[in-house]
């Protein structure tokens, strides 16, 4: 966890440095617009969602209302934060792919590009990669939503959402350097599993910060830069998964 925190701190300083800021400004403006829409939606609907979930609590569990209510609120916050992150990263994915490549070039001292694809092809492939991530996440999100409506099981829904969020954040931000280095999506998932502890600690740190309003807009590009550092330290030297 110490290295994950250190890498994220270095990531913040790197993405604000000359030469890299240009890959952050446009996604930042787009994310601000998304954030405003999401915040408006939450203000208008949040109490209704909480009341709906509380109404589904069976009568024999009413005595646990003092515990169930904060769990329901926590689950909704996780869902909203996760949804915001997914949509924001889908829009920003081409820029973050270029950002990850330039961060790696700085760290390695290389002058030439580490990716021989054209800028247009890199942008298109980044969008395709985001769709792969969404295809992986979608059925798991659906399962977690269903668990949230099952009596008794919905009590563990916040914990399940938290673990899913942690692993998904690692997939989201460690994938950019792996994609640039020709690691396929299935191979990327195997590498993350092979180094499960660094994967969990990195995802946990990012997930914790991604909940902080406004700050999370800079956490995302910083996590891209930190993901490059994690890639070089923990995953790059792994043998190609079989």
Short mmCIF file of C-alpha atoms in Angstrom, two decimals, residues 35-194:
data_model
loop_
_atom_site.label_atom_id
_atom_site.label_comp_id
_atom_site.label_asym_id
_atom_site.label_seq_id
_atom_site.Cartn_x
_atom_site.Cartn_y
_atom_site.Cartn_z
CA UNK A 35 -20.20 15.84 -12.33
CA UNK A 36 -22.70 18.72 -12.39
CA UNK A 37 -25.37 16.50 -13.97
CA UNK A 38 -24.70 13.66 -11.52
CA UNK A 39 -24.81 15.99 -8.52
CA UNK A 40 -28.16 17.42 -9.67
CA UNK A 41 -29.56 13.90 -10.08
CA UNK A 42 -28.41 12.85 -6.62
CA UNK A 43 -29.93 15.91 -4.94
CA UNK A 44 -33.26 15.31 -6.65
CA UNK A 45 -33.56 11.53 -6.24
CA UNK A 46 -31.36 10.38 -3.35
CA UNK A 47 -33.97 10.49 -0.55
CA UNK A 48 -36.47 8.64 -2.76
CA UNK A 49 -33.97 5.86 -3.46
CA UNK A 50 -33.16 5.46 0.23
CA UNK A 51 -36.85 5.34 1.17
CA UNK A 52 -37.55 2.73 -1.53
CA UNK A 53 -34.78 0.45 -0.27
CA UNK A 54 -35.82 0.86 3.36
CA UNK A 55 -39.40 -0.05 2.45
CA UNK A 56 -38.15 -3.40 1.11
CA UNK A 57 -36.70 -4.37 4.51
CA UNK A 58 -38.79 -7.27 5.92
CA UNK A 59 -40.72 -6.59 9.10
CA UNK A 60 -38.71 -9.01 11.19
CA UNK A 61 -35.57 -6.96 10.49
CA UNK A 62 -37.06 -3.57 11.41
CA UNK A 63 -35.21 -3.63 14.72
CA UNK A 64 -31.97 -3.43 12.68
CA UNK A 65 -33.06 -0.25 10.91
CA UNK A 66 -30.35 1.77 12.68
CA UNK A 67 -27.75 -0.42 10.91
CA UNK A 68 -29.52 -1.06 7.62
CA UNK A 69 -30.11 2.63 6.83
CA UNK A 70 -26.40 3.61 6.76
CA UNK A 71 -25.62 0.44 4.78
CA UNK A 72 -28.22 1.40 2.18
CA UNK A 73 -26.83 4.95 1.97
CA UNK A 74 -23.28 3.59 1.64
CA UNK A 75 -24.34 1.23 -1.13
CA UNK A 76 -26.01 4.06 -3.07
CA UNK A 77 -22.94 6.26 -2.71
CA UNK A 78 -20.71 3.47 -4.04
CA UNK A 79 -23.04 2.88 -7.00
CA UNK A 80 -23.14 6.59 -7.88
CA UNK A 81 -19.39 7.08 -7.50
CA UNK A 82 -18.72 3.99 -9.59
CA UNK A 83 -21.17 5.08 -12.32
CA UNK A 84 -19.59 8.53 -12.49
CA UNK A 85 -16.12 7.02 -12.82
CA UNK A 86 -17.15 4.61 -15.60
CA UNK A 87 -18.83 7.32 -17.70
CA UNK A 88 -16.02 9.82 -17.13
CA UNK A 89 -13.35 7.32 -18.12
CA UNK A 90 -15.25 6.29 -21.24
CA UNK A 91 -15.14 9.90 -22.46
CA UNK A 92 -11.54 10.45 -21.39
CA UNK A 93 -10.09 7.09 -22.53
CA UNK A 94 -8.31 8.33 -25.71
CA UNK A 95 -6.63 11.16 -23.76
CA UNK A 96 -5.66 8.83 -20.91
CA UNK A 97 -4.09 6.39 -23.34
CA UNK A 98 -1.84 9.17 -24.68
CA UNK A 99 -1.18 10.34 -21.11
CA UNK A 100 -0.07 6.86 -20.03
CA UNK A 101 2.29 6.60 -23.02
CA UNK A 102 3.92 9.96 -22.30
CA UNK A 103 4.30 9.17 -18.60
CA UNK A 104 6.02 5.89 -19.46
CA UNK A 105 8.34 7.63 -21.90
CA UNK A 106 9.38 10.04 -19.15
CA UNK A 107 9.94 7.25 -16.65
CA UNK A 108 11.94 5.12 -19.09
CA UNK A 109 13.86 7.97 -20.69
CA UNK A 110 12.75 6.88 -24.17
CA UNK A 111 12.39 9.54 -26.83
CA UNK A 112 10.53 7.44 -29.36
CA UNK A 113 6.97 6.22 -28.90
CA UNK A 114 6.50 2.89 -27.10
CA UNK A 115 3.41 2.31 -29.25
CA UNK A 116 3.78 2.09 -33.02
CA UNK A 117 0.08 2.66 -33.70
CA UNK A 118 -1.06 5.94 -35.23
CA UNK A 119 -2.69 8.51 -32.95
CA UNK A 120 -6.03 7.84 -34.64
CA UNK A 121 -5.68 4.08 -34.16
CA UNK A 122 -4.62 4.53 -30.53
CA UNK A 123 -7.71 6.63 -29.84
CA UNK A 124 -10.07 4.14 -31.49
CA UNK A 125 -8.42 1.18 -29.73
CA UNK A 126 -8.69 2.97 -26.38
CA UNK A 127 -12.44 3.31 -26.87
CA UNK A 128 -12.68 -0.36 -27.81
CA UNK A 129 -10.73 -1.27 -24.70
CA UNK A 130 -13.15 0.75 -22.56
CA UNK A 131 -16.03 -1.19 -24.10
CA UNK A 132 -14.23 -4.43 -23.14
CA UNK A 133 -14.02 -3.18 -19.56
CA UNK A 134 -17.70 -2.28 -19.55
CA UNK A 135 -18.58 -5.72 -20.96
CA UNK A 136 -16.65 -7.28 -18.06
CA UNK A 137 -18.26 -5.00 -15.48
CA UNK A 138 -21.88 -5.02 -16.71
CA UNK A 139 -22.93 -8.55 -15.64
CA UNK A 140 -21.21 -8.12 -12.28
CA UNK A 141 -22.95 -4.80 -11.72
CA UNK A 142 -26.27 -6.46 -12.58
CA UNK A 143 -25.58 -9.27 -10.10
CA UNK A 144 -24.74 -6.78 -7.35
CA UNK A 145 -27.89 -4.79 -8.05
CA UNK A 146 -29.96 -7.97 -7.79
CA UNK A 147 -28.27 -8.85 -4.50
CA UNK A 148 -29.30 -5.43 -3.21
CA UNK A 149 -32.98 -6.35 -3.63
CA UNK A 150 -32.78 -9.79 -2.00
CA UNK A 151 -33.79 -9.76 1.67
CA UNK A 152 -30.93 -10.57 4.07
CA UNK A 153 -28.43 -10.78 1.19
CA UNK A 154 -28.79 -7.04 0.63
CA UNK A 155 -27.04 -6.54 3.97
CA UNK A 156 -23.74 -7.65 2.39
CA UNK A 157 -24.33 -5.64 -0.80
CA UNK A 158 -22.23 -2.63 0.34
CA UNK A 159 -19.25 -4.90 1.09
CA UNK A 160 -19.61 -6.61 -2.29
CA UNK A 161 -19.82 -3.24 -4.02
CA UNK A 162 -16.72 -2.02 -2.19
CA UNK A 163 -14.65 -5.08 -3.22
CA UNK A 164 -15.93 -4.85 -6.79
CA UNK A 165 -15.10 -1.14 -6.90
CA UNK A 166 -11.54 -1.78 -5.64
CA UNK A 167 -10.82 -4.44 -8.27
CA UNK A 168 -12.50 -2.43 -11.02
CA UNK A 169 -10.40 0.64 -10.25
CA UNK A 170 -7.27 -1.47 -10.70
CA UNK A 171 -8.54 -2.84 -13.99
CA UNK A 172 -9.47 0.67 -15.12
CA UNK A 173 -6.15 2.39 -14.47
CA UNK A 174 -3.62 -0.42 -14.79
CA UNK A 175 -5.03 -1.27 -18.20
CA UNK A 176 -3.79 1.90 -19.93
CA UNK A 177 -0.05 1.07 -19.74
CA UNK A 178 -0.74 -2.59 -20.47
CA UNK A 179 -2.75 -1.72 -23.57
CA UNK A 180 0.05 0.57 -24.76
CA UNK A 181 2.52 -2.29 -24.31
CA UNK A 182 0.46 -4.80 -26.27
CA UNK A 183 -0.97 -6.75 -23.33
CA UNK A 184 -4.41 -8.12 -24.25
CA UNK A 185 -7.39 -7.64 -21.96
CA UNK A 186 -7.53 -11.33 -20.87
CA UNK A 187 -3.76 -11.32 -20.21
CA UNK A 188 -4.10 -8.09 -18.26
CA UNK A 189 -6.65 -9.69 -15.91
CA UNK A 190 -4.31 -12.66 -15.35
CA UNK A 191 -1.41 -10.36 -14.50
CA UNK A 192 -3.55 -8.50 -11.97
CA UNK A 193 -4.55 -11.81 -10.35
CA UNK A 194 -0.93 -12.96 -10.25
#
